[in-house]
């Protein structure tokens, strides 16, 4: 029986090690320079905090053992109430740690600002002069990811690729609810919000296939909202683009409106071309025909608004320059009512175009 107990005890000690052996420590061992800097920041901050936490835990256990009731040899001072040396240690040490953490946080917050263009592609390697970042426009849908490549003229669903050692500029938005874009090997998590555009600058330094996913709960299909990020070396990225152009079809506005509908675990799709201005229309929430873009609506508000007439379901608004750069006439989206809770345009509005 004692032998069995020893075996069980040793097995219990080995179990956590076996479970942790299968963990992927990508956050602390990433393949992108921004994520690597963020990982080092986590390690340094943790070590600084452990300078206080470990001694406090050790001293708590020491005091509990040394001054236990059965230890009659411990010094007993019932009238003790102050020690200048002890007060200095108790207050000075945490204060120095807080100052160090504050300085580290201040510097890192500005250095790793996701909106800040990269000035290096890796430690000791500056961005070559004249290098332009790869622009990727990201749209979080229910429940899938849509990626536009404006320079290459293609789009993909649930598949992202970028050349190794080339800066990437992500422009991120969402179609409905708030979401978050996260590739742990590349950089930190950035929120995606409808009607707003957030940005992220990053770079991948090693070829490979990495996991990307949503890190913000967004409904029933959230768990399957994942994609593969391909870090491609040399001419592999160009081959990937040509493959998308050869296999894909055109992503027009009607196609996008179908794609936007909620669906789960969508397969990878590639589009050889994209309707002009589609990402901008998604960002401004005016993909549907006859719907006023947010930027036009804000321009009307900035010029004084449409007055009471703007509340009418039949209200028309003159927009000096339309979405395609041509004069146009458009109408605002319907105001939310009990009969029309979503504020969808009424059929009569589209007939006025």
XYZ file of C-alpha atoms in Angstrom, residues 30 43 47 107 119 143 170 174 222 232 297 300 343:
13
model
C 6.689 34.319 -31.773
C 8.709 38.534 -19.256
C 10.291 39.326 -13.311
C 8.399 53.631 -23.344
C 11.121 51.549 -38.256
C -18.426 34.400 -38.459
C -3.570 46.280 -41.498
C -16.261 44.923 -38.869
C -17.296 32.540 -32.591
C 5.868 33.331 -47.427
C -23.936 61.776 -43.484
C -24.263 66.852 -44.073
C -33.661 51.255 -39.534
